[in-house]
Amino acid sequence: MTTPRDLLIVTLDVAPIRPLERGDLSLALAGAELIDLLGTDALTIEDERIVPGLCPPTGDRLLDEAAASLVRQPPHEPVGEWLWRRGRGLSSAYLDALEEAGQITRRRHGWLPLRAGQAVPVDSPARRHATDRWASDEPVLATLAAAIGIREEPAEDAAGAAGDATVTVLAAVNDAVMELEAERQRRAIEEAAYDNIWRGE
């Protein structure tokens, strides 16, 4: 199992403290990929830029795709830019991968048999691994979950135990999620103003 898969299973298992946005989840999954790739020496972070290293196969298709997508020519890509590029539609890709692997199922409605239902993790070693990691308050998983509203913020020094490069990625995920939320609010205000014009208010 990988951190992105653990994070996705947790989001399906745990009630969020605020509504979970798919775009936020995709950004967090991209960050989780970077953190796992840091652990395989596939990259390093220098001045908040991603410097690719060796890319040994990880055994996970999506993680291998992430490694292959790294910009290899200098100037290397900033972490924040990579999150936006890699994160596009990533939550759907991970949902599909978990479903193909039989790790989630779809809860269907009896009166809508042809409509895909809510994704639910099945009882499996993958789910137990994610649950154990969640229950232990593992810093990386806890911080990613806090960024997207699955839990309260962990202790300030929690992520620091993971290393400077990991902290850089976690901070970039948090910044990207906040930027996306600011954009949603801006659009909501613009749409409300537009509606008011048409109503003559």
GROMACS .gro file of C-alpha atoms in nm:
model
  201
    1MET     CA    1   0.000   0.000   0.000
    2THR     CA    2   0.100   0.360  -0.059
    3THR     CA    3   0.022   0.684   0.123
    4PRO     CA    4  -0.219   0.799  -0.152
    5ARG     CA    5  -0.415   0.474  -0.128
    6ASP     CA    6  -0.418   0.490   0.251
    7LEU     CA    7  -0.541   0.850   0.236
    8LEU     CA    8  -0.819   0.765  -0.007
    9ILE     CA    9  -0.937   0.471   0.205
   10VAL     CA   10  -0.941   0.697   0.511
   11THR     CA   11  -1.152   0.956   0.328
   12LEU     CA   12  -1.405   0.683   0.247
   13ASP     CA   13  -1.404   0.549   0.604
   14VAL     CA   14  -1.399   0.863   0.820
   15ALA     CA   15  -1.662   1.135   0.846
   16PRO     CA   16  -1.497   1.468   0.753
   17ILE     CA   17  -1.519   1.773   0.976
   18ARG     CA   18  -1.608   1.981   0.668
   19PRO     CA   19  -1.738   1.882   0.322
   20LEU     CA   20  -1.469   1.703   0.126
   21GLU     CA   21  -1.396   1.860  -0.212
   22ARG     CA   22  -1.268   1.634  -0.489
   23GLY     CA   23  -1.015   1.894  -0.603
   24ASP     CA   24  -0.871   1.917  -0.251
   25LEU     CA   25  -0.839   1.539  -0.237
   26SER     CA   26  -0.661   1.529  -0.574
   27LEU     CA   27  -0.404   1.785  -0.455
   28ALA     CA   28  -0.346   1.587  -0.134
   29LEU     CA   29  -0.306   1.262  -0.329
   30ALA     CA   30  -0.044   1.428  -0.551
   31GLY     CA   31   0.139   1.542  -0.239
   32ALA     CA   32   0.120   1.193  -0.094
   33GLU     CA   33   0.277   1.058  -0.413
   34LEU     CA   34   0.570   1.298  -0.378
   35ILE     CA   35   0.622   1.195  -0.017
   36ASP     CA   36   0.627   0.825  -0.106
   37LEU     CA   37   0.869   0.894  -0.392
   38LEU     CA   38   1.095   1.081  -0.150
   39GLY     CA   39   1.110   0.758   0.049
   40THR     CA   40   1.231   0.562  -0.255
   41ASP     CA   41   1.503   0.815  -0.346
   42ALA     CA   42   1.321   0.882  -0.673
   43LEU     CA   43   1.352   1.256  -0.601
   44THR     CA   44   1.482   1.519  -0.365
   45ILE     CA   45   1.349   1.865  -0.284
   46GLU     CA   46   1.592   2.153  -0.330
   47ASP     CA   47   1.480   2.515  -0.282
   48GLU     CA   48   1.117   2.394  -0.304
   49ARG     CA   49   1.183   2.236  -0.645
   50ILE     CA   50   1.157   1.868  -0.735
   51VAL     CA   51   1.489   1.720  -0.847
   52PRO     CA   52   1.438   1.370  -0.992
   53GLY     CA   53   1.674   1.090  -0.900
   54LEU     CA   54   1.669   0.724  -0.989
   55CYS     CA   55   1.324   0.588  -1.063
   56PRO     CA   56   1.317   0.221  -0.963
   57PRO     CA   57   0.977   0.060  -1.015
   58THR     CA   58   0.763   0.094  -0.704
   59GLY     CA   59   0.520  -0.187  -0.782
   60ASP     CA   60   0.235   0.065  -0.791
   61ARG     CA   61   0.116   0.178  -1.134
   62LEU     CA   62   0.001   0.524  -1.032
   63LEU     CA   63   0.312   0.593  -0.827
   64ASP     CA   64   0.528   0.484  -1.122
   65GLU     CA   65   0.327   0.720  -1.345
   66ALA     CA   66   0.395   1.002  -1.098
   67ALA     CA   67   0.769   0.931  -1.105
   68ALA     CA   68   0.770   0.920  -1.486
   69SER     CA   69   0.594   1.258  -1.502
   70LEU     CA   70   0.867   1.446  -1.313
   71VAL     CA   71   1.038   1.725  -1.507
   72ARG     CA   72   1.396   1.609  -1.552
   73GLN     CA   73   1.551   1.917  -1.708
   74PRO     CA   74   1.652   2.219  -1.500
   75PRO     CA   75   1.512   2.449  -1.385
   76HIS     CA   76   1.316   2.179  -1.209
   77GLU     CA   77   0.946   2.215  -1.133
   78PRO     CA   78   0.834   2.381  -0.808
   79VAL     CA   79   0.644   2.151  -0.574
   80GLY     CA   80   0.329   2.366  -0.593
   81GLU     CA   81   0.318   2.363  -0.973
   82TRP     CA   82   0.363   1.987  -0.981
   83LEU     CA   83   0.074   1.939  -0.739
   84TRP     CA   84  -0.160   2.131  -0.969
   85ARG     CA   85  -0.040   1.949  -1.282
   86ARG     CA   86  -0.034   1.598  -1.138
   87GLY     CA   87  -0.343   1.647  -0.925
   88ARG     CA   88  -0.581   1.706  -1.216
   89GLY     CA   89  -0.840   1.426  -1.191
   90LEU     CA   90  -0.616   1.220  -0.961
   91SER     CA   91  -0.888   1.130  -0.710
   92SER     CA   92  -1.087   0.959  -0.987
   93ALA     CA   93  -0.779   0.769  -1.103
   94TYR     CA   94  -0.716   0.637  -0.752
   95LEU     CA   95  -1.082   0.546  -0.701
   96ASP     CA   96  -1.073   0.349  -1.026
   97ALA     CA   97  -0.749   0.176  -0.925
   98LEU     CA   98  -0.887   0.073  -0.586
   99GLU     CA   99  -1.206  -0.054  -0.746
  100GLU     CA  100  -1.010  -0.255  -1.005
  101ALA     CA  101  -0.805  -0.408  -0.724
  102GLY     CA  102  -1.123  -0.508  -0.539
  103GLN     CA  103  -1.040  -0.283  -0.243
  104ILE     CA  104  -1.359  -0.078  -0.270
  105THR     CA  105  -1.708  -0.158  -0.383
  106ARG     CA  106  -2.003   0.053  -0.484
  107ARG     CA  107  -2.306   0.066  -0.257
  108ARG     CA  108  -2.595   0.054  -0.502
  109HIS     CA  109  -2.954   0.163  -0.452
  110GLY     CA  110  -3.213  -0.107  -0.512
  111TRP     CA  111  -3.433   0.125  -0.712
  112LEU     CA  112  -3.141   0.255  -0.923
  113PRO     CA  113  -2.956  -0.066  -1.014
  114LEU     CA  114  -2.767   0.084  -1.309
  115ARG     CA  115  -2.639   0.391  -1.125
  116ALA     CA  116  -2.299   0.375  -0.955
  117GLY     CA  117  -2.336   0.419  -0.582
  118GLN     CA  118  -2.116   0.543  -0.302
  119ALA     CA  119  -1.764   0.396  -0.288
  120VAL     CA  120  -1.711   0.185   0.026
  121PRO     CA  121  -1.385   0.012   0.132
  122VAL     CA  122  -1.412  -0.365   0.162
  123ASP     CA  123  -1.269  -0.553   0.459
  124SER     CA  124  -0.917  -0.622   0.333
  125PRO     CA  125  -0.551  -0.604   0.441
  126ALA     CA  126  -0.532  -0.269   0.258
  127ARG     CA  127  -0.815  -0.125   0.465
  128ARG     CA  128  -0.670  -0.260   0.788
  129HIS     CA  129  -0.331  -0.111   0.702
  130ALA     CA  130  -0.486   0.231   0.637
  131THR     CA  131  -0.697   0.207   0.952
  132ASP     CA  132  -0.397   0.114   1.167
  133ARG     CA  133  -0.196   0.401   1.024
  134TRP     CA  134  -0.485   0.639   1.090
  135ALA     CA  135  -0.537   0.515   1.445
  136SER     CA  136  -0.167   0.565   1.524
  137ASP     CA  137  -0.185   0.934   1.423
  138GLU     CA  138   0.099   0.880   1.176
  139PRO     CA  139   0.220   1.239   1.106
  140VAL     CA  140   0.215   1.244   0.726
  141LEU     CA  141  -0.128   1.086   0.690
  142ALA     CA  142  -0.267   1.301   0.973
  143THR     CA  143  -0.135   1.624   0.821
  144LEU     CA  144  -0.265   1.543   0.472
  145ALA     CA  145  -0.605   1.455   0.620
  146ALA     CA  146  -0.614   1.781   0.815
  147ALA     CA  147  -0.537   1.981   0.499
  148ILE     CA  148  -0.851   1.850   0.329
  149GLY     CA  149  -1.080   1.863   0.633
  150ILE     CA  150  -1.089   1.499   0.741
  151ARG     CA  151  -0.958   1.580   1.088
  152GLU     CA  152  -0.839   1.866   1.307
  153GLU     CA  153  -0.485   1.992   1.264
  154PRO     CA  154  -0.229   1.760   1.427
  155ALA     CA  155   0.025   1.892   1.677
  156GLU     CA  156   0.254   2.157   1.529
  157ASP     CA  157   0.565   1.942   1.560
  158ALA     CA  158   0.400   1.627   1.424
  159ALA     CA  159   0.500   1.671   1.060
  160GLY     CA  160   0.843   1.800   1.160
  161ALA     CA  161   0.943   1.450   1.262
  162ALA     CA  162   0.909   1.346   0.898
  163GLY     CA  163   1.200   1.557   0.764
  164ASP     CA  164   1.245   1.891   0.590
  165ALA     CA  165   1.159   1.770   0.238
  166THR     CA  166   0.837   1.610   0.358
  167VAL     CA  167   0.743   1.925   0.550
  168THR     CA  168   0.798   2.127   0.230
  169VAL     CA  169   0.555   1.901   0.042
  170LEU     CA  170   0.296   1.910   0.320
  171ALA     CA  171   0.313   2.290   0.333
  172ALA     CA  172   0.271   2.310  -0.045
  173VAL     CA  173  -0.037   2.085  -0.026
  174ASN     CA  174  -0.188   2.306   0.243
  175ASP     CA  175  -0.117   2.622   0.040
  176ALA     CA  176  -0.268   2.470  -0.276
  177VAL     CA  177  -0.584   2.361  -0.093
  178MET     CA  178  -0.627   2.709   0.054
  179GLU     CA  179  -0.572   2.864  -0.289
  180LEU     CA  180  -0.837   2.639  -0.438
  181GLU     CA  181  -1.083   2.730  -0.163
  182ALA     CA  182  -1.017   3.102  -0.221
  183GLU     CA  183  -1.091   3.050  -0.590
  184ARG     CA  184  -1.418   2.872  -0.507
  185GLN     CA  185  -1.523   3.160  -0.282
  186ARG     CA  186  -1.432   3.417  -0.547
  187ARG     CA  187  -1.642   3.236  -0.806
  188ALA     CA  188  -1.934   3.202  -0.564
  189ILE     CA  189  -1.927   3.578  -0.498
  190GLU     CA  190  -1.913   3.655  -0.870
  191GLU     CA  191  -2.203   3.420  -0.944
  192ALA     CA  192  -2.411   3.570  -0.662
  193ALA     CA  193  -2.343   3.921  -0.794
  194TYR     CA  194  -2.440   3.811  -1.145
  195ASP     CA  195  -2.765   3.659  -1.016
  196ASN     CA  196  -2.844   3.981  -0.830
  197ILE     CA  197  -2.801   4.186  -1.146
  198TRP     CA  198  -3.053   3.967  -1.329
  199ARG     CA  199  -3.297   3.994  -1.040
  200GLY     CA  200  -3.249   4.371  -1.035
  201GLU     CA  201  -3.117   4.378  -0.681
   0.00000   0.00000   0.00000
